[in-house]
PDB file of C-alpha atoms and ligand atoms in Angstrom:
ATOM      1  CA  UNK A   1      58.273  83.249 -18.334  1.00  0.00           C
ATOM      2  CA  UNK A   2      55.367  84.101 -16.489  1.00  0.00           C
ATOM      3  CA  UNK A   3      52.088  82.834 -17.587  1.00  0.00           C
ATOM      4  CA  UNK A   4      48.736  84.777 -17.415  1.00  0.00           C
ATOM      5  CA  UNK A   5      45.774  82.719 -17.518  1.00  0.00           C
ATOM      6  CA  UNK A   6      41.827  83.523 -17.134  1.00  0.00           C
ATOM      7  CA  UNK A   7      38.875  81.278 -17.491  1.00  0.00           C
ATOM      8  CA  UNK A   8      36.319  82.164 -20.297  1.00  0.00           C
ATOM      9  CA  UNK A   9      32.867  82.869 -18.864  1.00  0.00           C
ATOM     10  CA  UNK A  10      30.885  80.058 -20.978  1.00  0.00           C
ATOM     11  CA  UNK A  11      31.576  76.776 -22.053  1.00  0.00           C
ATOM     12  CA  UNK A  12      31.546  77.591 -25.640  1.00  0.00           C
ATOM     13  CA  UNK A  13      33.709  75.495 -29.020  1.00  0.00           C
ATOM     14  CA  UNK A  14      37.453  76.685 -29.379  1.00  0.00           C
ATOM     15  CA  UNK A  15      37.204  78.202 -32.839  1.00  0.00           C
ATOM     16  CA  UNK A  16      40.675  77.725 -34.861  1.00  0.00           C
ATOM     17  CA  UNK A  17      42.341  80.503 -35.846  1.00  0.00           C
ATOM     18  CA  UNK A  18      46.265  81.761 -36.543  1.00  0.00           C
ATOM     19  CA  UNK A  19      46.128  83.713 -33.497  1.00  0.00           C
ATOM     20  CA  UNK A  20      44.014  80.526 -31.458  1.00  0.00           C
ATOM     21  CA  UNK A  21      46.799  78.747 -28.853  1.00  0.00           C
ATOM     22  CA  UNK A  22      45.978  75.109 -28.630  1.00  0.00           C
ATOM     23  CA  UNK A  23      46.899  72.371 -26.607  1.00  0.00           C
ATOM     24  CA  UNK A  24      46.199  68.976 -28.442  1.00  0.00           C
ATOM     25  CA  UNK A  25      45.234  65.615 -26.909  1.00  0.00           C
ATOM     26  CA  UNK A  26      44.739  62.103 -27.410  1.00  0.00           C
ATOM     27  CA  UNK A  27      42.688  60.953 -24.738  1.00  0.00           C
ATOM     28  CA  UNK A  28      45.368  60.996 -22.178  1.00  0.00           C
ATOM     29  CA  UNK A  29      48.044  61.556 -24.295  1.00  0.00           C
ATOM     30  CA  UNK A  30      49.449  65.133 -24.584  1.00  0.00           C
ATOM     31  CA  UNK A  31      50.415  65.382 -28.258  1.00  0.00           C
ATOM     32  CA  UNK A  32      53.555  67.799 -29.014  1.00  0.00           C
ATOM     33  CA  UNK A  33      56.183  68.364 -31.304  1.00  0.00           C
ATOM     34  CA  UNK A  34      59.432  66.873 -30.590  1.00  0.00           C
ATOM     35  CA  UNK A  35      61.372  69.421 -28.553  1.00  0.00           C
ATOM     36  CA  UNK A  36      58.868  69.633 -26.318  1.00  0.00           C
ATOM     37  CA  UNK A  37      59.109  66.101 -25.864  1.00  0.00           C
ATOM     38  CA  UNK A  38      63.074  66.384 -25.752  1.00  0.00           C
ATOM     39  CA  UNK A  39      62.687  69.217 -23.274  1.00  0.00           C
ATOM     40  CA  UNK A  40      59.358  69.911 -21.207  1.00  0.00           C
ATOM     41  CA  UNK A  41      60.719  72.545 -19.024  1.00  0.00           C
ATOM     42  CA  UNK A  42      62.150  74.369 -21.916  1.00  0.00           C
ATOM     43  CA  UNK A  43      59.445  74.787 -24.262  1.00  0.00           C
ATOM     44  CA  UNK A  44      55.534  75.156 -23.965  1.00  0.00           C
ATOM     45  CA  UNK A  45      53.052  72.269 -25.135  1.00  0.00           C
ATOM     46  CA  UNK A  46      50.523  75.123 -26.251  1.00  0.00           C
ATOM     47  CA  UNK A  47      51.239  76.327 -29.974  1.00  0.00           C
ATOM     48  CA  UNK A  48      49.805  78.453 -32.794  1.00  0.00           C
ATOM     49  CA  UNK A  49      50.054  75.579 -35.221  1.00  0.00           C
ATOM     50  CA  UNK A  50      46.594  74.492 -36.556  1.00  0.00           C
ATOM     51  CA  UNK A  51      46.534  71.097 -37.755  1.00  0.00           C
ATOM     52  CA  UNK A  52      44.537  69.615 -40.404  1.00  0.00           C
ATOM     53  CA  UNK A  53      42.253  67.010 -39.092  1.00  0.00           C
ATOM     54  CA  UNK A  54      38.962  67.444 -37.905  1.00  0.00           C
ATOM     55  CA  UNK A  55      38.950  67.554 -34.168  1.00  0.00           C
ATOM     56  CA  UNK A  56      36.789  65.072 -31.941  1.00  0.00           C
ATOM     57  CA  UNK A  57      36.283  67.990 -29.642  1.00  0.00           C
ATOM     58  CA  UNK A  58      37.429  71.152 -29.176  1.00  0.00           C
ATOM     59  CA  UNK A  59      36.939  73.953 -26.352  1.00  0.00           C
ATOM     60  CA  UNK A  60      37.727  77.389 -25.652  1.00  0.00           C
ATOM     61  CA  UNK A  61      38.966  77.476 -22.007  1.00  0.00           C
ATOM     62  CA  UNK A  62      39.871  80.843 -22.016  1.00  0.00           C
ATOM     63  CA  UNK A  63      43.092  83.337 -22.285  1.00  0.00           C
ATOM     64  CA  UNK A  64      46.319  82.600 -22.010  1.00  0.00           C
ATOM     65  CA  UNK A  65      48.719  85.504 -22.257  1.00  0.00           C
ATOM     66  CA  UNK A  66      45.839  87.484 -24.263  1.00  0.00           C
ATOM     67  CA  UNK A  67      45.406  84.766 -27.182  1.00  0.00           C
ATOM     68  CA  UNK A  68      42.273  82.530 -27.404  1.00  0.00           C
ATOM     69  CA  UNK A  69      43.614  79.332 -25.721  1.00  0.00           C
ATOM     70  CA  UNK A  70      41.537  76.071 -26.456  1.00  0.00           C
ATOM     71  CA  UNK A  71      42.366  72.542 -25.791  1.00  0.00           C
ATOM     72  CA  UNK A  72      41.446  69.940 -28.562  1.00  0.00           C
ATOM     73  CA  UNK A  73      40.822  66.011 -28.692  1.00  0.00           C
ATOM     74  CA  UNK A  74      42.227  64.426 -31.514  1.00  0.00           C
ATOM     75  CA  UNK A  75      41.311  60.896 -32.796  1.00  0.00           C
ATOM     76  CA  UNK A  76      45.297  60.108 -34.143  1.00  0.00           C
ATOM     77  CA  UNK A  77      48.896  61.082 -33.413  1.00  0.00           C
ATOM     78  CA  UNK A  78      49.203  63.866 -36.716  1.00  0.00           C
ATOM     79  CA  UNK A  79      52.389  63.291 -38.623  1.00  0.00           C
ATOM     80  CA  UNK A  80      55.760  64.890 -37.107  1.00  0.00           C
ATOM     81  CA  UNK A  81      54.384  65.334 -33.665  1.00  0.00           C
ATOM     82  CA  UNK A  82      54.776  62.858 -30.717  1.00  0.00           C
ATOM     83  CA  UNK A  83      52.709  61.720 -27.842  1.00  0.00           C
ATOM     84  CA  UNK A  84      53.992  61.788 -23.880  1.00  0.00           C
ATOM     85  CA  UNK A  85      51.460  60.432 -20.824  1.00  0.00           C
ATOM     86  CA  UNK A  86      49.632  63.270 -19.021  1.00  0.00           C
ATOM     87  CA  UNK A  87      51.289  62.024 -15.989  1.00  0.00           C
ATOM     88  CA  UNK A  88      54.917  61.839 -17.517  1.00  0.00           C
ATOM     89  CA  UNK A  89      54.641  65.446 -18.980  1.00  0.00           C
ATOM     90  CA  UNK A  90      53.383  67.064 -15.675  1.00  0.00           C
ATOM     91  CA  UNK A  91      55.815  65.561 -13.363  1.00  0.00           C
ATOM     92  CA  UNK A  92      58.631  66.775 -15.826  1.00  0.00           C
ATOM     93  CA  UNK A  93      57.006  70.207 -16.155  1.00  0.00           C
ATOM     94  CA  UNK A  94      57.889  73.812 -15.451  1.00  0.00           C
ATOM     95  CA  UNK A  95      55.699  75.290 -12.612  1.00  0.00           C
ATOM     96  CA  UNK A  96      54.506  78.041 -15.581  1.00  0.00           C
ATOM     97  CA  UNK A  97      52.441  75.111 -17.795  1.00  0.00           C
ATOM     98  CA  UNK A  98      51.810  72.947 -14.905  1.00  0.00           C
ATOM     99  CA  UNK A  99      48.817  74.567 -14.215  1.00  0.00           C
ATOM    100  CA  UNK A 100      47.222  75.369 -17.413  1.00  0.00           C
ATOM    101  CA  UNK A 101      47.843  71.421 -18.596  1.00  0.00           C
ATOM    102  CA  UNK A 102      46.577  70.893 -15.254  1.00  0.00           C
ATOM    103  CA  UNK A 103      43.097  72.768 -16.663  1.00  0.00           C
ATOM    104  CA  UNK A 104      43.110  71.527 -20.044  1.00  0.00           C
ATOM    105  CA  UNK A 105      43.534  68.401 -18.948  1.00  0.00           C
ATOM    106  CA  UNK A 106      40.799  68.168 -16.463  1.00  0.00           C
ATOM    107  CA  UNK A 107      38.371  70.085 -18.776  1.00  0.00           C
ATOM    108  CA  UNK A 108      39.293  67.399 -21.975  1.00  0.00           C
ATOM    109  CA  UNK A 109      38.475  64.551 -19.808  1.00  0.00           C
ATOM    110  CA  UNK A 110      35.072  65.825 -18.408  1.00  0.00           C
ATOM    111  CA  UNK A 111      34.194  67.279 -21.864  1.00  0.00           C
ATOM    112  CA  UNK A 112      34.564  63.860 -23.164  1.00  0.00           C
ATOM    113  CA  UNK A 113      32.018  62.468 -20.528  1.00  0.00           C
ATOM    114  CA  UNK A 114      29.509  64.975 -21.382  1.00  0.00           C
ATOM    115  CA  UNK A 115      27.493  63.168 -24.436  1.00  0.00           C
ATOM    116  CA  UNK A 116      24.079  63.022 -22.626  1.00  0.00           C
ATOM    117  CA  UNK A 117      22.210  64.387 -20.107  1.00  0.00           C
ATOM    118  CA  UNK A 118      22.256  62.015 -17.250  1.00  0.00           C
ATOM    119  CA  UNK A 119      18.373  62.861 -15.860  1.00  0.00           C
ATOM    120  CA  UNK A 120      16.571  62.168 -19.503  1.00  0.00           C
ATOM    121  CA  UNK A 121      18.980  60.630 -21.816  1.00  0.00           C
ATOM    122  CA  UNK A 122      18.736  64.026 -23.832  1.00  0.00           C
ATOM    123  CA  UNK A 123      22.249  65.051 -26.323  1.00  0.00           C
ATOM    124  CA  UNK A 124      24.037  67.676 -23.890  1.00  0.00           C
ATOM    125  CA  UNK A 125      25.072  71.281 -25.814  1.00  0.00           C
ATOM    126  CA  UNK A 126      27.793  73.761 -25.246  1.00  0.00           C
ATOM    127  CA  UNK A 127      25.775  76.323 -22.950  1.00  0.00           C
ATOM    128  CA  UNK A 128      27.314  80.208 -24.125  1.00  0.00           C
ATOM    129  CA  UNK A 129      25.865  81.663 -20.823  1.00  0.00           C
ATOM    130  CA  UNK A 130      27.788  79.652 -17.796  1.00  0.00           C
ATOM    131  CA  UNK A 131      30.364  76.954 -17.604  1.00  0.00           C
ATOM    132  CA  UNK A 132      28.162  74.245 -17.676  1.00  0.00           C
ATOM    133  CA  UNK A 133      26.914  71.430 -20.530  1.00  0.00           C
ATOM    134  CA  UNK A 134      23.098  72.110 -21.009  1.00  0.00           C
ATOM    135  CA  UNK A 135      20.289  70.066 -21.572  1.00  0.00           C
ATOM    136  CA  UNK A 136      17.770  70.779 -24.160  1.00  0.00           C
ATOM    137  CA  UNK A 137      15.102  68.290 -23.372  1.00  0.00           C
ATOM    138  CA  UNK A 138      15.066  69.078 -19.735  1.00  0.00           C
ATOM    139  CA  UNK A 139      17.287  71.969 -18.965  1.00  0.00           C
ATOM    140  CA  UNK A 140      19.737  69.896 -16.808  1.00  0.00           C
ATOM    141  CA  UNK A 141      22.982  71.498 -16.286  1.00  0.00           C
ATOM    142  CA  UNK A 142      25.813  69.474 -16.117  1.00  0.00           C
ATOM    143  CA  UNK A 143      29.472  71.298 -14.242  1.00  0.00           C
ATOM    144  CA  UNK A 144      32.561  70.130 -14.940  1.00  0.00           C
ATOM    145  CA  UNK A 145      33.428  67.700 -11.769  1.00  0.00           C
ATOM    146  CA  UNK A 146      35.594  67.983  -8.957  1.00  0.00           C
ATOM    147  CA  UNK A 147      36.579  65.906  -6.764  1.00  0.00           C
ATOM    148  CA  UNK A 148      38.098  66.352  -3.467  1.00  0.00           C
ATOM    149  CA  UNK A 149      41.072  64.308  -2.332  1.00  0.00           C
ATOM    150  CA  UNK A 150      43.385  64.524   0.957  1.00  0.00           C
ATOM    151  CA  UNK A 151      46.986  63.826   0.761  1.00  0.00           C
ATOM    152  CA  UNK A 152      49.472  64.192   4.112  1.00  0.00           C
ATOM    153  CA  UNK A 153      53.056  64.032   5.048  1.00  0.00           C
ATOM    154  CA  UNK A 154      53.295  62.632   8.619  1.00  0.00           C
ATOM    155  CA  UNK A 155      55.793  63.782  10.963  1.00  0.00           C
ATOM    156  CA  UNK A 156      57.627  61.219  13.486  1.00  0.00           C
ATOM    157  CA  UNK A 157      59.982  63.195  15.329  1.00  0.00           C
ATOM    158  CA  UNK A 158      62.852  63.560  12.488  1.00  0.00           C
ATOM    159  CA  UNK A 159      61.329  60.941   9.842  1.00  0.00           C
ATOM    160  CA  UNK A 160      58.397  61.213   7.335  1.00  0.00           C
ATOM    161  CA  UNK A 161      56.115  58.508   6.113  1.00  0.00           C
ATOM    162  CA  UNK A 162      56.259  58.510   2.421  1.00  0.00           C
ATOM    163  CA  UNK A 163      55.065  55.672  -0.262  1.00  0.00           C
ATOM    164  CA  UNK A 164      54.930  54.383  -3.359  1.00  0.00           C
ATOM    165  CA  UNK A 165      51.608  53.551  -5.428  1.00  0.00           C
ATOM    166  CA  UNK A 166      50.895  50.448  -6.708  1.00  0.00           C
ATOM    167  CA  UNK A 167      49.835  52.101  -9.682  1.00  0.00           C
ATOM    168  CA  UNK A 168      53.357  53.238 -11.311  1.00  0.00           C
ATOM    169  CA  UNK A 169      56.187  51.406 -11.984  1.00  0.00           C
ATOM    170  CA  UNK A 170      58.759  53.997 -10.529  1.00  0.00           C
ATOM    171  CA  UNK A 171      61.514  54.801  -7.651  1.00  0.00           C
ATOM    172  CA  UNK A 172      59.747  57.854  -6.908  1.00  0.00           C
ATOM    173  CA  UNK A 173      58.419  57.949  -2.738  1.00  0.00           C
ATOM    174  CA  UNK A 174      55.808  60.341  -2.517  1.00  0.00           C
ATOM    175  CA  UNK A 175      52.397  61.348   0.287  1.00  0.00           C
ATOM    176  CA  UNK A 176      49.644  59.085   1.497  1.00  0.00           C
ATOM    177  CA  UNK A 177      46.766  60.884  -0.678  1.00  0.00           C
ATOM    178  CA  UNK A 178      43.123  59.437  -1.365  1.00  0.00           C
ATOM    179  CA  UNK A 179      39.469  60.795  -1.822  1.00  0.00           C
ATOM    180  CA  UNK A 180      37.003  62.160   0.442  1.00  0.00           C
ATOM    181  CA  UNK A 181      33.922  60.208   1.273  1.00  0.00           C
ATOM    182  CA  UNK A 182      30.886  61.678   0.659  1.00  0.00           C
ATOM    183  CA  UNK A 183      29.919  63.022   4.170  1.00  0.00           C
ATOM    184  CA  UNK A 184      33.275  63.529   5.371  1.00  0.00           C
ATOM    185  CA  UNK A 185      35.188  66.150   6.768  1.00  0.00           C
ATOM    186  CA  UNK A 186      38.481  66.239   5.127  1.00  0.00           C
ATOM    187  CA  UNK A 187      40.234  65.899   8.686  1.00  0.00           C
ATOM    188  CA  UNK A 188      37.979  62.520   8.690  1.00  0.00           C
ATOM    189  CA  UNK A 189      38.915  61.496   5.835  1.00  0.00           C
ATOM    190  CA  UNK A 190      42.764  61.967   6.668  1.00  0.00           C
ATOM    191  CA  UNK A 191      42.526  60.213   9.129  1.00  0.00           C
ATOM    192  CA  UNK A 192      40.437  56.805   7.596  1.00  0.00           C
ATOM    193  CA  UNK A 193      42.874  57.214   4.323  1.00  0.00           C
ATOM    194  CA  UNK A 194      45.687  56.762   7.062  1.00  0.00           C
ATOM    195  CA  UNK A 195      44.283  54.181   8.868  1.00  0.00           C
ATOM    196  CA  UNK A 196      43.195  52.212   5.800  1.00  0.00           C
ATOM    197  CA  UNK A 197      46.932  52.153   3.820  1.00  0.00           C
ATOM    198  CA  UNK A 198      48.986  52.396   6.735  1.00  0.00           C
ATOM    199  CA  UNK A 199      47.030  51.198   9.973  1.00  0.00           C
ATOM    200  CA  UNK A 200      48.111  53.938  12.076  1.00  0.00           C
ATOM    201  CA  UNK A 201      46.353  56.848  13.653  1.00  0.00           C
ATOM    202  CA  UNK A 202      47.423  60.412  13.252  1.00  0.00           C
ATOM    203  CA  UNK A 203      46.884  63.594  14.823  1.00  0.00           C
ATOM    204  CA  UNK A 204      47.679  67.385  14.965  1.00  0.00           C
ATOM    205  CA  UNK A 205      46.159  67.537  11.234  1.00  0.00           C
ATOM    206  CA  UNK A 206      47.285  71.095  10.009  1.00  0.00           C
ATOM    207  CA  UNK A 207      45.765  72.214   6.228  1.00  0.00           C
ATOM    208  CA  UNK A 208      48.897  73.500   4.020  1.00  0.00           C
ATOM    209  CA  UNK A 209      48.015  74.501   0.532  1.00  0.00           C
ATOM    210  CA  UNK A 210      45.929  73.023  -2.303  1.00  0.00           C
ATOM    211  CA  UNK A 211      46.564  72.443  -6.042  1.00  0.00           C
ATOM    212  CA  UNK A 212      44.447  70.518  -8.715  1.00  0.00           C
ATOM    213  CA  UNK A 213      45.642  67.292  -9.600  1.00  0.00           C
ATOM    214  CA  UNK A 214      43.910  65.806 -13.258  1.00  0.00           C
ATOM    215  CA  UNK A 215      43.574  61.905 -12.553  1.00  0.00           C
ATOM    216  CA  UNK A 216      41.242  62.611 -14.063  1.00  0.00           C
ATOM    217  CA  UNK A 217      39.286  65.298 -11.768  1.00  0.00           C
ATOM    218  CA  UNK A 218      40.962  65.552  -8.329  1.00  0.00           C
ATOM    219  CA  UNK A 219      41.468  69.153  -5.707  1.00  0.00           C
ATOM    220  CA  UNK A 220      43.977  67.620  -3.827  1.00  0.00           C
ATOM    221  CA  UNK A 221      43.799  69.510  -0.110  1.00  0.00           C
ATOM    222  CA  UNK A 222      47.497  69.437   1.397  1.00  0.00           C
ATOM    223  CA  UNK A 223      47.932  68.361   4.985  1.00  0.00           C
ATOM    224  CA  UNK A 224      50.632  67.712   7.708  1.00  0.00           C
ATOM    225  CA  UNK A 225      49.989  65.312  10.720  1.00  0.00           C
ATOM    226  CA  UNK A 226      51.970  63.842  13.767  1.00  0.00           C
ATOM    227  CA  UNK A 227      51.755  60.253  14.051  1.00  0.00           C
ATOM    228  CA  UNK A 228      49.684  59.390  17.030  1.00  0.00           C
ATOM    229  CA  UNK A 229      50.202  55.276  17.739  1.00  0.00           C
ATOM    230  CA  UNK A 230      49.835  52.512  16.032  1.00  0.00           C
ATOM    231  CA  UNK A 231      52.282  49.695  13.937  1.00  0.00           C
ATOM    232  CA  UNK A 232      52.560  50.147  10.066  1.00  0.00           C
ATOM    233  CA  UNK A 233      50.827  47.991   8.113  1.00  0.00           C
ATOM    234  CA  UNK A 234      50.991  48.802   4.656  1.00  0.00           C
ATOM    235  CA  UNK A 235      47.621  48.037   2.129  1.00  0.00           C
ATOM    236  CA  UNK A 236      49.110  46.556  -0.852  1.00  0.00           C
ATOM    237  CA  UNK A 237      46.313  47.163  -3.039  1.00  0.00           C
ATOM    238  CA  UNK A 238      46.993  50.477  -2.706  1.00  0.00           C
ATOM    239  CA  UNK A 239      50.727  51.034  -2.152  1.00  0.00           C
ATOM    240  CA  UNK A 240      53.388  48.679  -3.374  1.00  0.00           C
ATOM    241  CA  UNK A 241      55.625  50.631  -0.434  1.00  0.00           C
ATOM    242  CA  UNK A 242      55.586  52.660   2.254  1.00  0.00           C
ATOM    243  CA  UNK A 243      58.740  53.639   5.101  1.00  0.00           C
ATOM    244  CA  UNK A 244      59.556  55.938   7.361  1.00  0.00           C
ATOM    245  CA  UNK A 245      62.371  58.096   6.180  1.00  0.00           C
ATOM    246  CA  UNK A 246      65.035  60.170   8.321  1.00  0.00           C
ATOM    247  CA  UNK A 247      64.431  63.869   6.559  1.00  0.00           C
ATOM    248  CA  UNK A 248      68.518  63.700   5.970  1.00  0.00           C
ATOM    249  CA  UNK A 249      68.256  60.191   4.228  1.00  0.00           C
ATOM    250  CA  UNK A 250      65.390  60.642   1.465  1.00  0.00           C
ATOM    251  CA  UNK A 251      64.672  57.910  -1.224  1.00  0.00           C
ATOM    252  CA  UNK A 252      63.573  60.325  -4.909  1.00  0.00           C
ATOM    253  CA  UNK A 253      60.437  62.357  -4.179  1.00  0.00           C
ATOM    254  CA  UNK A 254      57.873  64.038  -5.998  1.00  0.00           C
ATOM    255  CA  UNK A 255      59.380  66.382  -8.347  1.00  0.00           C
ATOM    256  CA  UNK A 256      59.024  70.478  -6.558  1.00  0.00           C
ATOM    257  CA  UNK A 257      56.028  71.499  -9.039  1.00  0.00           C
ATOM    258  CA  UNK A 258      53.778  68.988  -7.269  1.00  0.00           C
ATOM    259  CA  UNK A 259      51.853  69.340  -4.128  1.00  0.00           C
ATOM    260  CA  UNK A 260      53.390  66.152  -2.808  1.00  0.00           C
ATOM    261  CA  UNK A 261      56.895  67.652  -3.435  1.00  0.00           C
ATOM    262  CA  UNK A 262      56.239  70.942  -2.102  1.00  0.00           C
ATOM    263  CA  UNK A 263      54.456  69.130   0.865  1.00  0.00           C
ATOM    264  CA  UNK A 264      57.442  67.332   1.365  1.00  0.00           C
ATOM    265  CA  UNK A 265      60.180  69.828   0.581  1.00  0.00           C
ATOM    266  CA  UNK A 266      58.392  71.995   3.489  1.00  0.00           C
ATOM    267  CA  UNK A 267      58.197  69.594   5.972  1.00  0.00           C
ATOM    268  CA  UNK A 268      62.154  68.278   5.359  1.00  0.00           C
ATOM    269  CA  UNK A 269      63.121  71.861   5.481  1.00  0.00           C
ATOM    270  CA  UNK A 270      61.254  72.649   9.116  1.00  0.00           C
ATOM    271  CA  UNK A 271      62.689  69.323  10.467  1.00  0.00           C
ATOM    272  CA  UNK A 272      65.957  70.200   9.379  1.00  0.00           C
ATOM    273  CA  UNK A 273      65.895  73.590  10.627  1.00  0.00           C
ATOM    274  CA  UNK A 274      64.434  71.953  14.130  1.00  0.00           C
ATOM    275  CA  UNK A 275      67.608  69.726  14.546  1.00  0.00           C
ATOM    276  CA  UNK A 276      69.914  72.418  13.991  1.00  0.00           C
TER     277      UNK A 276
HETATM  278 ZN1  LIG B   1      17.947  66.229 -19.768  1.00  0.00          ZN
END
């Protein structure tokens, strides 16, 4: 089903109402009923149902298929629905809800940040004239954050480099990814990310695509590189793996609704085409 979704102009409270989609978290829980949970790429985490508890916070992001869409923070699991990781639901989503979780998501967590102004200390307020938190002691605005990343398949003749975080406990190989320092070009910042989790140098850096990523504000900026020189040497603070892979012998990769798996998918599909 295709999904039409458009910003709202201001950053205003997500009134409830029967015809009011919301999308309902617990801090970085996504709460849903169960056959969403049985299901993700069947059924939509977004519903008409309005629940009765008093929300901790509650915006209107905007329109999704024509309907007032909000996302809401909610304090406690409410009775007959179930709770699923933000991570776990979007790597087991459809491409259609990807990216509006991907929005909520991103939105919820900033919201939640936003208490007081950070220049006087002042309570920040829902501003109905631009997408931004306002101060009323000092007219500070405040914009939702984001932050830019890198993340890179690198080519070596017919294998890829791909890794596994130190983060997750899972078989899933995926791209070398991390965030831009403040100063850097993202090219620089390839290439120090690189260098710092797997000691080699790269080169040929060629921008592919970009898609937001909500952990917990991140524009991930899509890259291929050749490797250049240089022995690997993985950083296991960072990665708790990291190999080079023959594109006809993969280990399980990022699922294809991620930038890592398209990334990857693109790059195994060129090489392939190259050998035969
Ligand atoms: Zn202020």
């Amino acid at each position: 089903m295709t999904i039409t979704f458009k910003y709202h102009p201001a950053m205003v409270a997500g009134v409830d109402s029967p015809q009011t989609l919301s999308v309902y978290f617990l801090e970085d829980r996504l709460l849903v009923k169960p056959e969403v949970l049985a299901d993700p790429a069947a059924h939509f985490p977004w519903t008409y149902d309005t629940l009765p508890v008093q929300p901790k916070l509650a915006l209107l992001l905007g329109e999704l298929n024509g309907s007032p869409f909000r996302v809401v923070q909610l304090e406690s699991v409410p009775d007959g629905w179930q709770d699923i990781l933000l991570r776990d639901y979007l790597l087991r989503a459809p491409e259609s809800s990807f990216k509006v979780i991907n929005a909520a998501a991103q939105l919820r967590y900033w919201l939640s940040t936003q208490n007081f102004c950070s220049r006087c200390g002042h309570t920040l307020e829902f501003n109905d004239a631009d997408r931004a938190m306002s101060c009323a002691g000092c007219g500070y605005l405040s914009y939702p954050k984001v932050s830019p990343c890198i993340i890179t398949v690198i080519r070596k003749e017919r294998q890829i480099l791909l890794a596994q975080s130190s983060r997750y406990r899972t078989d899933m190989y995926s791209c070398l990814a991390g965030f831009i320092e403040a100063g850097e070009s993202a090219e620089e910042g390839l290439e120090r990310e690189v260098m710092e989790e797997a000691g080699i140098r790269v080169h040929n850096i060629q921008y592919q695509l970009s898609q937001a990523w909500p952990f917990p504000h991140q524009l991930m900026l899509g890259y291929v590189a050749d490797y250049l020189d240089g022995e690997l040497q993985i950083d296991s603070t960072e990665l708790r793996d990291a190999q080079w892979f023959d594109v006809d012998r993969l280990p399980t990769i990022a699922p294809p609704q991620t930038i890592a798996g398209k990334l990857i998918r693109a790059v195994v599909d060129d090489l392939r085409q190259q050998g035969d």
